[in-house]
Amino acid sequence: MRLPLTTLLGASLATAQLTPITTFGTNKSGARMFLYEPKNLPANPAIVVGIHYCTGTAQKYYNSNPGLHQLADQKKFLVIYPESPNDGGCWDVSSRATLKRDGGADSNSIAEMVRWTLEKYEANKSRVFIVGESSGGMMASILAAAYPDLFSAVINYSGVAAGCFFTDSVAGWNSTCAQGKIEATPEWWAKWVLDAYPGYNGTRPRIQLYHGDVDATITPANYNYSVAQWTTVLGYGGKPTSEKADTPEKGYTTQVFGALLTGVYAKGVGHGVPVHAEEDMKFFGL
Ligand SMILES: *[C@@H]1O[C@H](CO)[C@@H](O)[C@H](O)[C@H]1NC(C)=O
Ligand SMILES: *[C@@H]1O[C@H](CO)[C@@H](O)[C@H](O)[C@H]1NC(C)=O
Ligand SMILES: *[C@@H]1O[C@H](CO)[C@@H](O)[C@H](O)[C@H]1NC(C)=O
Ligand SMILES: *[C@@H]1O[C@H](CO)[C@@H](O)[C@H](O)[C@H]1NC(C)=O
Ligand SMILES: *[C@@H]1O[C@H](CO)[C@@H](O)[C@H](O)[C@H]1NC(C)=O
Ligand SMILES: *[C@@H]1O[C@H](CO)[C@@H](O)[C@H](O)[C@H]1NC(C)=O
């Protein structure tokens, strides 16, 4: 049975605001969970996980990407806003544990948040999506790799390929990756995804990558790393099968690599490609 949040947590927690959830799982990494529940939520709602950038918090990301909760009000889906437990507010996208399914790190805590929400709300398991920005985009990659069965579609803005930020420490900064100086084969990139959940042979989520071609923080080579990673995992050729200029807006080129992988390369855009919330909803099918 689906219990409304007000029943679970007390009547003072009205809907349509960020509600902290303190009982979502073992939460070994100590990440925090906030939930946004629109008014008049239908049965079997969809879930979008919105993952913040470095220095972000759940509330800051809620404020900086208002399109997400406004669209949640219109389209009636739940939004989970995880919050990083790490100094500096970056996600752990660099430890061995976070790069593994159920490894007890941040990626694991976010998966627990999703499982908790699916159960408590009897949400639709076929409609669980992620959008992440920067450090949150990197986390989105890792979640797509380690929990392909949990997510239907993943969008990341200005992130990196799963494993690219590996430093063997929690929430480290891999400058070789950031600067686009990793020389590796497509198979090496793919291995990070395959090793995150060994033996997985089910459906993988649809992925959409956004990257700016003048990103000085996470240089544009990272777009190519991600393309190499996922085209290999998905068994696509490394080149786009179709390409549309000025889509979804002037200067952005949309490249389709196969049914599950789309890239949007934005000319003249730096780090943190502006969020295209309406486009995101189309990609999610919401
Ligand atoms: C997350 O985990 C930490 C430590 O494991 C715990 O103290 C905390 O209450 C948990 N937070 C939430 C929001 O569940
Ligand atoms: C769950 O989502 C799938 C995929 O969008 C849809 O076909 C199905 O009707 C949904 N189920 C419910 C019970 O809403
Ligand atoms: C974005 O995320 C996907 C998977 O979610 C990941 O494989 C990819 O490397 C990331 N890439 C970019 C450029 O954001
Ligand atoms: C960054 O990642 C690359 C590739 O995994 C690795 O060779 C390098 O040692 C990493 N850098 C740091 C600082 O850990
Ligand atoms: C897919 O994985 C499942 C679970 O590990 C296994 O039972 C099944 O045999 C695998 N199927 C194929 C085609 O490898
Ligand atoms: C990415 O790949 C494309 C197509 O192969 C190539 O033209 C481009 O120079 C590469 N970009 C970077 C930054 O390496």
Short mmCIF file of C-alpha atoms and ligand atoms in Angstrom, two decimals:
data_model
loop_
_atom_site.label_atom_id
_atom_site.label_comp_id
_atom_site.label_asym_id
_atom_site.label_seq_id
_atom_site.Cartn_x
_atom_site.Cartn_y
_atom_site.Cartn_z
CA MET A 1 0.00 0.00 0.00
CA ARG A 2 1.23 3.46 -0.79
CA LEU A 3 1.43 5.64 2.31
CA PRO A 4 1.48 9.38 1.75
CA LEU A 5 4.51 11.08 3.27
CA THR A 6 2.33 12.98 5.68
CA THR A 7 1.20 9.65 7.16
CA LEU A 8 4.73 8.34 7.35
CA LEU A 9 6.34 11.38 8.84
CA GLY A 10 3.72 13.47 10.54
CA ALA A 11 1.13 15.92 9.29
CA SER A 12 3.36 18.97 9.62
CA LEU A 13 5.35 17.85 6.62
CA ALA A 14 3.10 19.12 3.90
CA THR A 15 3.63 18.06 0.29
CA ALA A 16 5.31 20.24 -2.31
CA GLN A 17 8.49 20.99 -0.43
CA LEU A 18 11.70 19.13 0.23
CA THR A 19 11.20 16.53 2.92
CA PRO A 20 14.17 14.85 4.60
CA ILE A 21 13.90 11.07 4.74
CA THR A 22 15.95 9.46 7.47
CA THR A 23 15.10 5.79 7.16
CA PHE A 24 15.88 4.82 3.61
CA GLY A 25 18.45 2.06 4.10
CA THR A 26 21.77 1.12 5.64
CA ASN A 27 23.20 4.34 4.17
CA LYS A 28 26.79 3.34 4.77
CA SER A 29 28.17 6.46 3.10
CA GLY A 30 26.04 8.80 5.21
CA ALA A 31 24.42 10.55 2.21
CA ARG A 32 21.23 12.48 2.92
CA MET A 33 17.92 12.05 1.16
CA PHE A 34 15.27 14.65 0.39
CA LEU A 35 12.05 13.97 -1.41
CA TYR A 36 9.79 16.25 -3.40
CA GLU A 37 6.22 15.06 -3.64
CA PRO A 38 3.87 17.10 -5.85
CA LYS A 39 0.28 17.58 -4.77
CA ASN A 40 -2.23 15.01 -6.05
CA LEU A 41 0.36 12.38 -6.81
CA PRO A 42 -1.23 9.62 -8.92
CA ALA A 43 -0.83 5.88 -8.26
CA ASN A 44 2.36 4.28 -9.63
CA PRO A 45 4.20 7.57 -10.06
CA ALA A 46 7.46 7.97 -11.94
CA ILE A 47 10.62 8.93 -10.05
CA VAL A 48 13.34 11.34 -11.14
CA VAL A 49 16.58 11.46 -9.14
CA GLY A 50 18.15 14.95 -9.37
CA ILE A 51 21.84 14.87 -8.41
CA HIS A 52 23.67 18.06 -7.52
CA TYR A 53 27.07 19.41 -8.63
CA CYS A 54 30.14 19.93 -6.36
CA THR A 55 29.49 22.47 -3.57
CA GLY A 56 25.81 21.71 -4.06
CA THR A 57 23.19 20.53 -1.62
CA ALA A 58 19.73 19.13 -2.23
CA GLN A 59 18.20 22.54 -1.56
CA LYS A 60 20.69 24.40 -3.77
CA TYR A 61 20.04 22.04 -6.66
CA TYR A 62 16.30 22.35 -6.11
CA ASN A 63 16.69 26.13 -6.31
CA SER A 64 19.12 26.22 -9.23
CA ASN A 65 17.16 23.83 -11.43
CA PRO A 66 13.58 24.94 -10.70
CA GLY A 67 12.38 23.40 -13.97
CA LEU A 68 12.65 19.99 -12.33
CA HIS A 69 10.20 20.51 -9.49
CA GLN A 70 7.91 22.71 -11.59
CA LEU A 71 7.68 19.89 -14.12
CA ALA A 72 7.15 17.46 -11.25
CA ASP A 73 4.09 19.54 -10.27
CA GLN A 74 2.78 19.49 -13.83
CA LYS A 75 3.57 15.89 -14.69
CA LYS A 76 3.14 14.44 -11.20
CA PHE A 77 6.34 12.57 -10.56
CA LEU A 78 8.41 12.25 -7.39
CA VAL A 79 11.86 13.82 -7.24
CA ILE A 80 14.60 12.39 -5.02
CA TYR A 81 17.30 14.93 -4.21
CA PRO A 82 20.28 13.10 -2.70
CA GLU A 83 22.83 15.17 -0.81
CA SER A 84 26.54 14.43 -0.67
CA PRO A 85 28.06 13.60 2.75
CA ASN A 86 31.57 14.58 1.58
CA ASP A 87 33.59 17.71 2.36
CA GLY A 88 33.19 20.13 -0.53
CA GLY A 89 29.85 18.65 -1.49
CA CYS A 90 31.24 16.54 -4.34
CA TRP A 91 29.98 13.02 -4.88
CA ASP A 92 32.28 10.07 -4.36
CA VAL A 93 32.83 9.05 -7.97
CA SER A 94 36.43 7.98 -7.44
CA SER A 95 36.59 5.12 -4.92
CA ARG A 96 36.56 1.42 -5.71
CA ALA A 97 33.50 1.00 -3.52
CA THR A 98 31.41 3.60 -5.33
CA LEU A 99 32.28 2.07 -8.70
CA LYS A 100 30.75 -1.26 -7.64
CA ARG A 101 27.17 -2.33 -7.23
CA ASP A 102 26.20 -2.39 -3.55
CA GLY A 103 29.73 -1.41 -2.57
CA GLY A 104 28.57 0.63 0.43
CA ALA A 105 29.58 4.06 -0.94
CA ASP A 106 27.55 7.04 -2.24
CA SER A 107 26.24 5.24 -5.32
CA ASN A 108 24.90 2.53 -3.02
CA SER A 109 23.14 5.04 -0.77
CA ILE A 110 21.43 6.64 -3.77
CA ALA A 111 20.27 3.22 -4.99
CA GLU A 112 18.83 2.63 -1.50
CA MET A 113 16.93 5.92 -1.75
CA VAL A 114 15.41 4.76 -5.02
CA ARG A 115 14.49 1.33 -3.67
CA TRP A 116 12.90 2.93 -0.58
CA THR A 117 10.83 5.28 -2.73
CA LEU A 118 9.75 2.54 -5.13
CA GLU A 119 8.46 0.51 -2.22
CA LYS A 120 6.85 3.23 -0.12
CA TYR A 121 5.07 4.84 -3.06
CA GLU A 122 4.52 1.73 -5.15
CA ALA A 123 6.16 3.76 -7.86
CA ASN A 124 6.54 2.54 -11.43
CA LYS A 125 9.74 0.48 -11.70
CA SER A 126 9.81 1.12 -15.45
CA ARG A 127 9.89 4.87 -14.98
CA VAL A 128 12.87 5.72 -12.80
CA PHE A 129 15.16 8.37 -14.24
CA ILE A 130 18.28 10.30 -13.28
CA VAL A 131 19.46 13.73 -14.17
CA GLY A 132 22.77 14.90 -12.78
CA GLU A 133 25.01 17.87 -13.27
CA SER A 134 28.80 17.88 -13.20
CA SER A 135 29.75 15.78 -10.13
CA GLY A 136 26.11 14.64 -10.25
CA GLY A 137 26.56 13.80 -13.94
CA MET A 138 29.52 11.65 -12.99
CA MET A 139 27.39 9.93 -10.38
CA ALA A 140 24.69 9.41 -13.00
CA SER A 141 27.23 7.48 -15.12
CA ILE A 142 28.15 5.28 -12.21
CA LEU A 143 24.53 4.58 -11.31
CA ALA A 144 23.81 3.67 -14.94
CA ALA A 145 26.74 1.27 -14.82
CA ALA A 146 26.15 -0.30 -11.40
CA TYR A 147 22.33 -0.29 -11.32
CA PRO A 148 21.22 -0.77 -14.94
CA ASP A 149 18.17 -2.67 -13.68
CA LEU A 150 17.00 0.22 -11.50
CA PHE A 151 16.97 3.04 -14.04
CA SER A 152 15.19 3.47 -17.36
CA ALA A 153 17.00 6.55 -18.55
CA VAL A 154 19.88 8.72 -17.44
CA ILE A 155 20.87 12.21 -18.48
CA ASN A 156 24.06 13.87 -17.50
CA TYR A 157 25.22 17.37 -18.00
CA SER A 158 28.96 17.86 -18.23
CA GLY A 159 29.97 14.65 -16.46
CA VAL A 160 32.60 12.01 -17.16
CA ALA A 161 32.63 8.35 -18.15
CA ALA A 162 32.22 5.85 -15.32
CA GLY A 163 35.70 5.16 -13.89
CA CYS A 164 37.30 8.26 -15.41
CA PHE A 165 37.53 9.93 -12.00
CA PHE A 166 38.99 6.87 -10.27
CA THR A 167 41.63 7.83 -7.69
CA ASP A 168 41.20 4.95 -5.22
CA SER A 169 40.09 7.49 -2.60
CA VAL A 170 36.71 8.85 -1.54
CA ALA A 171 35.60 11.93 -3.47
CA GLY A 172 39.01 12.47 -5.07
CA TRP A 173 39.73 14.71 -8.04
CA ASN A 174 41.29 13.01 -11.05
CA SER A 175 42.93 15.80 -13.00
CA THR A 176 44.15 13.46 -15.74
CA CYS A 177 40.52 12.70 -16.45
CA ALA A 178 39.29 16.26 -16.03
CA GLN A 179 41.93 17.53 -18.43
CA GLY A 180 41.11 14.85 -20.96
CA LYS A 181 44.57 13.27 -20.85
CA ILE A 182 43.64 9.62 -20.50
CA GLU A 183 44.71 7.49 -23.42
CA ALA A 184 42.72 4.31 -23.41
CA THR A 185 40.92 1.95 -25.72
CA PRO A 186 37.12 1.78 -25.97
CA GLU A 187 37.37 -1.66 -24.33
CA TRP A 188 39.17 -0.16 -21.32
CA TRP A 189 36.37 2.36 -20.91
CA ALA A 190 33.72 -0.31 -21.29
CA LYS A 191 35.36 -2.48 -18.63
CA TRP A 192 34.50 0.07 -15.91
CA VAL A 193 30.82 -0.38 -16.70
CA LEU A 194 31.02 -4.16 -17.05
CA ASP A 195 32.97 -4.49 -13.77
CA ALA A 196 30.49 -2.31 -11.87
CA TYR A 197 27.92 -5.11 -12.14
CA PRO A 198 29.67 -8.23 -13.44
CA GLY A 199 27.56 -10.66 -15.41
CA TYR A 200 24.64 -8.31 -15.91
CA ASN A 201 22.90 -9.22 -19.13
CA GLY A 202 19.58 -7.39 -18.90
CA THR A 203 18.39 -4.17 -20.49
CA ARG A 204 20.49 -1.08 -19.92
CA PRO A 205 19.13 2.43 -19.42
CA ARG A 206 18.87 4.95 -22.21
CA ILE A 207 21.60 7.56 -21.83
CA GLN A 208 21.82 11.12 -22.98
CA LEU A 209 25.08 13.04 -22.61
CA TYR A 210 25.40 16.79 -22.77
CA HIS A 211 28.81 18.40 -23.05
CA GLY A 212 30.09 21.87 -23.94
CA ASP A 213 32.95 22.14 -26.43
CA VAL A 214 34.72 24.86 -24.43
CA ASP A 215 34.37 23.17 -21.04
CA ALA A 216 37.64 24.00 -19.28
CA THR A 217 36.86 22.07 -16.07
CA ILE A 218 35.87 18.72 -17.54
CA THR A 219 37.42 19.09 -20.99
CA PRO A 220 35.52 18.02 -24.11
CA ALA A 221 37.59 14.85 -24.56
CA ASN A 222 35.37 13.52 -21.79
CA TYR A 223 32.45 13.48 -24.18
CA ASN A 224 34.46 11.17 -26.42
CA TYR A 225 35.42 8.94 -23.48
CA SER A 226 31.78 8.52 -22.59
CA VAL A 227 30.81 7.81 -26.16
CA ALA A 228 33.61 5.22 -26.40
CA GLN A 229 32.47 3.67 -23.12
CA TRP A 230 28.81 3.28 -23.86
CA THR A 231 29.01 2.49 -27.57
CA THR A 232 31.29 -0.40 -26.63
CA VAL A 233 29.09 -1.64 -23.78
CA LEU A 234 26.02 -1.40 -25.99
CA GLY A 235 27.71 -2.92 -29.03
CA TYR A 236 27.29 0.13 -31.25
CA GLY A 237 29.82 1.50 -33.69
CA GLY A 238 31.74 4.40 -32.19
CA LYS A 239 30.30 6.89 -34.72
CA PRO A 240 26.89 8.54 -34.74
CA THR A 241 24.26 6.87 -36.91
CA SER A 242 22.54 10.22 -37.33
CA GLU A 243 23.30 13.78 -36.46
CA LYS A 244 21.12 16.90 -36.27
CA ALA A 245 22.61 20.37 -36.21
CA ASP A 246 21.01 23.13 -34.11
CA THR A 247 19.05 20.62 -32.01
CA PRO A 248 17.62 21.19 -29.40
CA GLU A 249 18.86 24.73 -29.93
CA LYS A 250 21.22 26.75 -32.10
CA GLY A 251 24.82 25.57 -31.82
CA TYR A 252 23.91 22.25 -30.19
CA THR A 253 24.45 19.11 -32.26
CA THR A 254 22.45 16.04 -31.32
CA GLN A 255 24.13 12.76 -32.20
CA VAL A 256 22.39 9.42 -32.06
CA PHE A 257 24.68 6.41 -31.61
CA GLY A 258 21.97 3.80 -31.24
CA ALA A 259 18.59 3.32 -29.58
CA LEU A 260 20.01 3.75 -26.07
CA LEU A 261 22.64 6.43 -26.56
CA THR A 262 22.29 10.07 -27.56
CA GLY A 263 24.83 12.85 -27.19
CA VAL A 264 24.36 16.58 -27.36
CA TYR A 265 27.54 18.53 -28.06
CA ALA A 266 27.12 22.23 -27.42
CA LYS A 267 29.23 24.73 -29.34
CA GLY A 268 30.59 27.66 -27.36
CA VAL A 269 29.28 26.25 -24.07
CA GLY A 270 31.50 25.79 -21.03
CA HIS A 271 31.19 23.69 -17.87
CA GLY A 272 27.68 23.09 -16.64
CA VAL A 273 25.64 22.99 -19.84
CA PRO A 274 22.40 24.85 -19.03
CA VAL A 275 19.69 22.43 -17.98
CA HIS A 276 17.08 21.75 -20.64
CA ALA A 277 14.34 20.56 -18.34
CA GLU A 278 11.62 20.32 -21.01
CA GLU A 279 13.94 18.34 -23.28
CA ASP A 280 14.81 16.08 -20.36
CA MET A 281 11.13 15.25 -19.91
CA LYS A 282 10.84 14.34 -23.60
CA PHE A 283 13.85 12.06 -23.28
CA PHE A 284 12.32 10.42 -20.20
CA GLY A 285 8.96 10.13 -21.94
CA LEU A 286 7.24 12.04 -19.14
C1 LIG B 1 22.92 8.11 6.76
O1 LIG B 1 23.91 7.35 7.39
C2 LIG B 1 24.42 7.91 8.55
C3 LIG B 1 25.61 7.08 9.02
O2 LIG B 1 25.57 5.79 8.52
C4 LIG B 1 23.33 8.03 9.58
O3 LIG B 1 23.83 8.54 10.79
C5 LIG B 1 22.29 8.95 9.04
O4 LIG B 1 21.22 9.06 9.92
C6 LIG B 1 21.81 8.49 7.72
N1 LIG B 1 21.06 9.55 7.14
C7 LIG B 1 19.87 9.41 6.70
C8 LIG B 1 19.24 10.62 6.15
O5 LIG B 1 19.29 8.36 6.73
C1 LIG B 2 4.72 2.09 -15.93
O1 LIG B 2 5.52 2.65 -16.92
C2 LIG B 2 5.46 1.96 -18.15
C3 LIG B 2 6.53 2.55 -19.05
O2 LIG B 2 6.33 3.92 -19.24
C4 LIG B 2 4.06 2.06 -18.70
O3 LIG B 2 3.97 1.36 -19.92
C5 LIG B 2 3.09 1.48 -17.69
O4 LIG B 2 1.78 1.66 -18.13
C6 LIG B 2 3.27 2.12 -16.34
N1 LIG B 2 2.48 1.38 -15.36
C7 LIG B 2 1.58 1.96 -14.61
C8 LIG B 2 0.86 1.03 -13.68
O5 LIG B 2 1.32 3.15 -14.66
C1 LIG B 3 27.23 10.64 -18.63
O1 LIG B 3 26.64 9.53 -18.08
C2 LIG B 3 26.82 8.33 -18.77
C3 LIG B 3 26.02 7.28 -18.13
O2 LIG B 3 25.09 7.80 -17.32
C4 LIG B 3 28.29 8.04 -18.71
O3 LIG B 3 28.60 6.83 -19.27
C5 LIG B 3 28.94 9.09 -19.43
O4 LIG B 3 30.28 8.80 -19.41
C6 LIG B 3 28.70 10.44 -18.87
N1 LIG B 3 29.33 11.33 -19.80
C7 LIG B 3 29.25 12.63 -19.95
C8 LIG B 3 30.04 13.29 -21.01
O5 LIG B 3 28.59 13.31 -19.27
C1 LIG B 4 43.16 9.09 -12.94
O1 LIG B 4 42.65 8.01 -13.70
C2 LIG B 4 43.61 7.38 -14.50
C3 LIG B 4 42.91 6.30 -15.26
O2 LIG B 4 42.23 5.43 -14.38
C4 LIG B 4 44.72 6.82 -13.65
O3 LIG B 4 45.71 6.26 -14.50
C5 LIG B 4 45.32 7.92 -12.82
O4 LIG B 4 46.25 7.39 -11.95
C6 LIG B 4 44.24 8.62 -12.02
N1 LIG B 4 44.77 9.77 -11.33
C7 LIG B 4 44.83 9.86 -10.02
C8 LIG B 4 45.32 11.16 -9.46
O5 LIG B 4 44.48 8.97 -9.29
C1 LIG B 5 21.68 -13.65 -17.51
O1 LIG B 5 21.92 -13.57 -16.12
C2 LIG B 5 21.11 -14.42 -15.37
C3 LIG B 5 21.34 -14.07 -13.91
O2 LIG B 5 22.70 -14.05 -13.61
C4 LIG B 5 21.42 -15.84 -15.70
O3 LIG B 5 20.59 -16.71 -14.98
C5 LIG B 5 21.19 -16.06 -17.20
O4 LIG B 5 21.58 -17.33 -17.56
C6 LIG B 5 21.96 -15.05 -18.01
N1 LIG B 5 21.56 -15.16 -19.39
C7 LIG B 5 22.42 -15.21 -20.36
C8 LIG B 5 21.83 -15.27 -21.73
O5 LIG B 5 23.60 -15.15 -20.18
C1 LIG B 6 36.17 13.58 -30.32
O1 LIG B 6 35.93 12.71 -31.39
C2 LIG B 6 35.66 13.35 -32.60
C3 LIG B 6 35.20 12.33 -33.61
O2 LIG B 6 36.04 11.23 -33.63
C4 LIG B 6 36.91 14.10 -33.04
O3 LIG B 6 36.68 14.78 -34.25
C5 LIG B 6 37.25 15.11 -31.95
O4 LIG B 6 38.44 15.77 -32.27
C6 LIG B 6 37.38 14.46 -30.60
N1 LIG B 6 37.43 15.51 -29.59
C7 LIG B 6 38.34 15.58 -28.67
C8 LIG B 6 38.28 16.77 -27.77
O5 LIG B 6 39.21 14.74 -28.54
#
